[in-house]
Tab-separated table of C-alpha atoms and ligand atoms in Angstrom:
chain	number	residue	atom	x	y	z
A	1	MET	CA	29.616	-72.167	-6.816
A	2	LEU	CA	27.909	-71.592	-10.161
A	3	ILE	CA	25.498	-68.792	-10.978
A	4	ALA	CA	23.706	-69.393	-14.277
A	5	GLY	CA	21.464	-66.871	-15.992
A	6	ASN	CA	18.574	-67.983	-18.181
A	7	TRP	CA	17.465	-65.064	-20.312
A	8	LYS	CA	14.531	-67.083	-21.689
A	9	MET	CA	12.861	-65.310	-24.671
A	10	ASN	CA	14.293	-61.922	-23.763
A	11	GLY	CA	17.032	-59.922	-25.390
A	12	ASP	CA	18.038	-58.401	-28.688
A	13	PRO	CA	21.339	-57.164	-30.067
A	14	SER	CA	21.300	-54.272	-27.584
A	15	SER	CA	21.536	-56.879	-24.805
A	16	LEU	CA	25.127	-57.462	-25.864
A	17	GLU	CA	26.012	-54.252	-24.038
A	18	GLU	CA	24.519	-55.650	-20.854
A	19	PHE	CA	26.415	-58.881	-21.439
A	20	GLY	CA	29.578	-56.806	-21.874
A	21	ARG	CA	28.985	-55.342	-18.410
A	22	MET	CA	28.691	-58.872	-17.037
A	23	ILE	CA	31.996	-59.831	-18.655
A	24	ALA	CA	33.641	-56.757	-17.220
A	25	ARG	CA	32.520	-57.704	-13.720
A	26	ALA	CA	33.117	-61.464	-14.002
A	27	PRO	CA	36.495	-61.164	-12.237
A	28	GLU	CA	34.668	-59.930	-9.107
A	29	ALA	CA	32.691	-63.174	-9.061
A	30	ALA	CA	35.757	-65.255	-9.875
A	31	ALA	CA	37.540	-63.708	-6.894
A	32	LYS	CA	34.820	-65.264	-4.711
A	33	GLY	CA	35.120	-68.646	-6.405
A	34	VAL	CA	31.897	-68.119	-8.370
A	35	ASP	CA	31.649	-69.221	-12.011
A	36	LEU	CA	29.131	-67.460	-14.252
A	37	VAL	CA	27.124	-68.849	-17.152
A	38	VAL	CA	24.699	-66.864	-19.288
A	39	CYS	CA	22.149	-68.636	-21.489
A	40	PRO	CA	20.848	-66.028	-23.940
A	41	PRO	CA	18.300	-66.705	-26.692
A	42	ALA	CA	19.809	-68.853	-29.447
A	43	VAL	CA	20.172	-65.932	-31.853
A	44	LEU	CA	22.615	-64.224	-29.479
A	45	ILE	CA	24.730	-67.221	-28.455
A	46	ALA	CA	27.449	-66.829	-31.059
A	47	LYS	CA	27.778	-63.093	-30.489
A	48	CYS	CA	27.912	-63.520	-26.718
A	49	ALA	CA	30.422	-66.361	-26.991
A	50	ASP	CA	32.631	-64.269	-29.277
A	51	ARG	CA	32.744	-61.584	-26.601
A	52	ALA	CA	33.182	-63.965	-23.660
A	53	THR	CA	36.806	-64.661	-24.337
A	54	VAL	CA	37.642	-64.398	-20.638
A	55	SER	CA	37.215	-67.859	-19.201
A	56	MET	CA	35.345	-66.545	-16.161
A	57	ILE	CA	32.007	-66.356	-17.944
A	58	ALA	CA	30.594	-69.083	-20.142
A	59	VAL	CA	27.690	-69.093	-22.569
A	60	GLY	CA	24.959	-71.706	-22.789
A	61	GLY	CA	21.882	-72.651	-24.780
A	62	GLN	CA	18.372	-72.950	-23.357
A	63	ASP	CA	17.454	-76.205	-25.131
A	64	CYS	CA	18.777	-78.662	-27.699
A	65	HIS	CA	17.339	-81.332	-29.971
A	66	PRO	CA	18.320	-84.965	-29.279
A	67	ASP	CA	19.755	-85.426	-32.789
A	68	PRO	CA	23.010	-83.901	-34.070
A	69	SER	CA	21.408	-82.662	-37.323
A	70	GLY	CA	18.529	-83.384	-39.668
A	71	ALA	CA	15.033	-82.410	-40.758
A	72	HIS	CA	13.799	-80.736	-37.556
A	73	THR	CA	12.623	-77.276	-38.531
A	74	GLY	CA	13.283	-74.681	-35.890
A	75	ASP	CA	15.382	-76.927	-33.682
A	76	ILE	CA	19.038	-76.592	-32.738
A	77	SER	CA	21.455	-79.390	-31.884
A	78	ALA	CA	23.984	-79.546	-29.084
A	79	GLU	CA	26.726	-79.740	-31.713
A	80	MET	CA	25.490	-76.466	-33.251
A	81	LEU	CA	25.479	-74.781	-29.860
A	82	ALA	CA	29.005	-75.992	-29.191
A	83	ALA	CA	30.160	-74.815	-32.615
A	84	CYS	CA	28.847	-71.338	-31.761
A	85	GLY	CA	30.884	-71.280	-28.561
A	86	ALA	CA	28.374	-72.558	-25.992
A	87	ARG	CA	29.729	-74.693	-23.161
A	88	TYR	CA	26.461	-75.450	-21.369
A	89	VAL	CA	22.852	-76.160	-22.288
A	90	ILE	CA	19.728	-76.128	-20.127
A	91	VAL	CA	17.456	-79.122	-20.722
A	92	GLY	CA	14.081	-79.935	-19.227
A	93	HIS	CA	13.235	-76.439	-18.027
A	94	SER	CA	9.660	-76.428	-16.733
A	95	GLU	CA	8.682	-73.937	-19.441
A	96	ARG	CA	9.811	-76.474	-22.077
A	97	ARG	CA	8.046	-79.262	-20.211
A	98	THR	CA	4.829	-77.188	-20.098
A	99	ASP	CA	4.910	-75.238	-23.387
A	100	HIS	CA	6.257	-78.103	-25.502
A	101	GLY	CA	5.040	-81.163	-23.620
A	102	GLU	CA	8.565	-82.400	-22.925
A	103	THR	CA	8.632	-85.639	-20.948
A	104	ASP	CA	11.349	-86.987	-18.673
A	105	ALA	CA	12.268	-89.467	-21.430
A	106	LEU	CA	12.790	-86.661	-23.954
A	107	VAL	CA	14.754	-84.616	-21.433
A	108	ALA	CA	17.019	-87.642	-20.875
A	109	LYS	CA	17.665	-87.833	-24.625
A	110	LYS	CA	18.492	-84.131	-24.674
A	111	ALA	CA	20.878	-84.501	-21.733
A	112	GLU	CA	22.588	-87.335	-23.574
A	113	ALA	CA	22.767	-85.191	-26.707
A	114	ALA	CA	24.247	-82.306	-24.741
A	115	GLN	CA	27.129	-84.469	-23.562
A	116	ARG	CA	27.580	-86.043	-27.008
A	117	GLY	CA	28.011	-82.472	-28.291
A	118	GLY	CA	30.589	-81.681	-25.603
A	119	LEU	CA	28.321	-79.488	-23.476
A	120	VAL	CA	27.573	-79.540	-19.768
A	121	ALA	CA	23.882	-80.409	-19.345
A	122	ILE	CA	21.945	-78.312	-16.822
A	123	VAL	CA	19.015	-80.644	-16.160
A	124	CYS	CA	15.983	-78.975	-14.538
A	125	VAL	CA	13.462	-80.588	-12.219
A	126	GLY	CA	10.820	-79.217	-9.860
A	127	GLU	CA	7.343	-79.758	-8.547
A	128	THR	CA	4.170	-77.772	-9.212
A	129	GLU	CA	2.326	-75.961	-6.436
A	130	ALA	CA	-0.392	-78.636	-6.419
A	131	GLU	CA	2.227	-81.360	-6.052
A	132	ARG	CA	3.857	-79.544	-3.128
A	133	ASP	CA	0.499	-78.892	-1.466
A	134	ALA	CA	-0.302	-82.595	-1.809
A	135	GLY	CA	2.962	-83.477	-0.029
A	136	ASP	CA	4.404	-85.029	-3.170
A	137	ALA	CA	7.319	-82.670	-3.884
A	138	LEU	CA	10.103	-85.082	-2.872
A	139	ALA	CA	8.558	-87.993	-4.762
A	140	VAL	CA	7.971	-85.913	-7.905
A	141	VAL	CA	11.551	-84.670	-7.980
A	142	LYS	CA	12.868	-88.206	-7.402
A	143	ARG	CA	10.802	-89.465	-10.319
A	144	GLN	CA	11.964	-86.589	-12.545
A	145	ILE	CA	15.619	-87.165	-11.684
A	146	GLU	CA	15.347	-90.886	-12.328
A	147	GLY	CA	13.579	-90.281	-15.639
A	148	SER	CA	15.552	-87.281	-16.888
A	149	LEU	CA	19.106	-88.547	-16.400
A	150	PRO	CA	20.103	-90.972	-19.159
A	151	ALA	CA	21.844	-94.261	-18.390
A	152	THR	CA	24.929	-93.080	-20.263
A	153	LEU	CA	25.277	-89.841	-18.307
A	154	ASP	CA	28.744	-88.652	-17.326
A	155	PRO	CA	28.276	-86.916	-13.953
A	156	ALA	CA	31.302	-84.722	-14.647
A	157	GLY	CA	29.232	-82.988	-17.335
A	158	LEU	CA	26.060	-82.599	-15.294
A	159	VAL	CA	24.547	-79.760	-13.289
A	160	LEU	CA	21.185	-80.403	-11.633
A	161	ALA	CA	18.828	-77.437	-11.189
A	162	TYR	CA	15.940	-77.641	-8.733
A	163	GLU	CA	13.318	-75.119	-9.823
A	164	PRO	CA	9.935	-75.407	-8.108
A	165	VAL	CA	7.501	-74.450	-10.878
A	166	TRP	CA	5.441	-72.239	-8.564
A	167	ALA	CA	8.500	-70.165	-7.634
A	168	ILE	CA	9.475	-69.311	-11.221
A	169	GLY	CA	8.786	-65.689	-12.061
A	170	THR	CA	6.333	-65.328	-9.175
A	171	GLY	CA	8.439	-63.676	-6.492
A	172	LYS	CA	7.604	-66.635	-4.247
A	173	THR	CA	10.315	-68.940	-2.909
A	174	PRO	CA	10.176	-72.039	-0.732
A	175	SER	CA	11.152	-71.619	2.904
A	176	ILE	CA	14.831	-72.063	3.662
A	177	ASP	CA	13.953	-75.328	5.427
A	178	ASP	CA	12.120	-76.584	2.347
A	179	ILE	CA	15.070	-75.699	0.085
A	180	ALA	CA	17.434	-77.461	2.493
A	181	GLU	CA	15.206	-80.555	2.621
A	182	MET	CA	14.896	-80.784	-1.164
A	183	HIS	CA	18.582	-80.204	-1.849
A	184	ALA	CA	19.578	-82.848	0.719
A	185	HIS	CA	17.138	-85.220	-0.982
A	186	ILE	CA	18.638	-84.486	-4.404
A	187	ARG	CA	22.185	-84.839	-3.011
A	188	ALA	CA	21.342	-88.279	-1.642
A	189	LEU	CA	19.832	-89.376	-4.965
A	190	LEU	CA	22.836	-88.150	-6.947
A	191	GLU	CA	25.380	-89.595	-4.513
A	192	SER	CA	23.783	-93.000	-4.644
A	193	ARG	CA	23.983	-92.990	-8.435
A	194	PHE	CA	27.343	-91.236	-8.785
A	195	PRO	CA	29.247	-91.930	-5.564
A	196	ALA	CA	32.603	-90.776	-6.929
A	197	VAL	CA	31.687	-87.472	-8.585
A	198	PRO	CA	30.134	-84.483	-6.814
A	199	VAL	CA	27.413	-82.881	-8.955
A	200	LEU	CA	26.522	-79.198	-8.576
A	201	ILE	CA	22.927	-78.630	-7.463
A	202	LEU	CA	21.471	-75.208	-8.299
A	203	TYR	CA	18.338	-73.630	-6.847
A	204	GLY	CA	16.145	-71.651	-9.254
A	205	GLY	CA	12.942	-69.647	-8.827
A	206	SER	CA	12.715	-65.942	-7.966
A	207	VAL	CA	16.349	-65.615	-6.919
A	208	LYS	CA	17.163	-61.909	-6.530
A	209	PRO	CA	20.071	-59.951	-5.057
A	210	GLY	CA	17.972	-59.483	-1.907
A	211	ASN	CA	17.392	-63.180	-1.147
A	212	ALA	CA	20.502	-64.707	-2.724
A	213	ALA	CA	22.734	-64.640	0.364
A	214	GLU	CA	20.226	-66.605	2.416
A	215	ILE	CA	19.516	-69.149	-0.334
A	216	LEU	CA	23.137	-69.658	-1.412
A	217	ALA	CA	24.161	-70.307	2.201
A	218	VAL	CA	21.874	-73.365	2.441
A	219	ASP	CA	23.630	-76.747	2.649
A	220	ASN	CA	23.799	-78.528	-0.721
A	221	VAL	CA	22.951	-75.355	-2.654
A	222	ASP	CA	25.908	-75.010	-5.021
A	223	GLY	CA	24.584	-72.051	-6.969
A	224	ALA	CA	21.518	-70.601	-8.648
A	225	LEU	CA	19.697	-70.678	-11.961
A	226	VAL	CA	18.375	-67.159	-12.371
A	227	GLY	CA	15.710	-65.923	-14.775
A	228	GLY	CA	14.495	-62.324	-14.561
A	229	ALA	CA	17.347	-61.079	-12.402
A	230	SER	CA	19.930	-62.346	-14.903
A	231	LEU	CA	18.929	-59.755	-17.497
A	232	LYS	CA	20.716	-56.892	-15.757
A	233	ALA	CA	24.420	-57.054	-14.965
A	234	ASP	CA	23.990	-55.332	-11.596
A	235	ASP	CA	21.340	-57.816	-10.430
A	236	PHE	CA	23.165	-60.834	-11.815
A	237	LEU	CA	26.444	-59.822	-10.219
A	238	GLY	CA	24.618	-58.851	-7.047
A	239	ILE	CA	23.467	-62.473	-6.791
A	240	ALA	CA	26.911	-63.861	-7.598
A	241	LEU	CA	28.597	-61.640	-5.021
A	242	ALA	CA	26.097	-62.702	-2.361
A	243	ALA	CA	27.507	-66.229	-2.503
A	244	PRO	CA	29.431	-67.369	0.548
A	245	ASN	CA	33.185	-67.353	0.001
A	246	HIS	CA	34.429	-70.584	-1.512
A	247	GLY	CA	37.933	-69.350	-2.249
B	301	13P	P1	13.009	-66.401	-12.312
B	301	13P	O1	14.363	-66.177	-11.666
B	301	13P	O2	12.587	-65.294	-13.204
B	301	13P	O3	11.994	-66.801	-11.276
B	301	13P	O4	13.179	-67.679	-13.278
B	301	13P	C1	13.786	-68.822	-12.797
B	301	13P	C2	14.034	-69.714	-13.938
B	301	13P	O5	13.116	-70.275	-14.519
B	301	13P	C3	15.434	-69.891	-14.383
B	301	13P	O6	15.550	-70.940	-15.289
């Protein structure tokens, strides 16, 4: 089980204290078989990684450029993230897809770049509310998975995050049946492409300590990608400790 926190554009140097509290409590999660990843804003990655010397909590980026280096003002490469101590990177988050017009093809290049740089790629997919209302959620996610995973992908360095866009930051979540249906759908897609390697599938969208136990108990839910509730150690650990025991 993997619980990943996406701090988004939140945090400043004082957040390192909160991260320190997460490190201090990481052994509680590890005792339940839960790995933790925190993806702070880029400016805090190196400082967080320097502190996260216990192997029970890893640090990740929130995005990377497809290229290893070059004239791309404001961008950061997977190699740079890795050099700062990151072990994961989120690619294709719906906020990147919306705010920056990222397409499946670009996300696939970023996933490829992540692995070239030695990082685990957390590839995000998820339907909008209109797509779900139209009955298209399964088809949209299938198309996104097919388009966002590069041909060269090593499944051992992949985590897939299902984040319905309408559940992000809204306090709304799909029904347990809808989460189960979507995760089974994603499992089938991933197993047909990578029959030999199990890929972790995370659910993301308004996961809180209060609903985590129910969501994390769903078949084919291997963890969560958490936004708002990952900013506070107590909430983040509350989610991790709600996971069913995996030993
Ligand atoms: P919230 O947990 O704030 O809904 O955000 C989910 C998310 O987008 C994580 O990447």
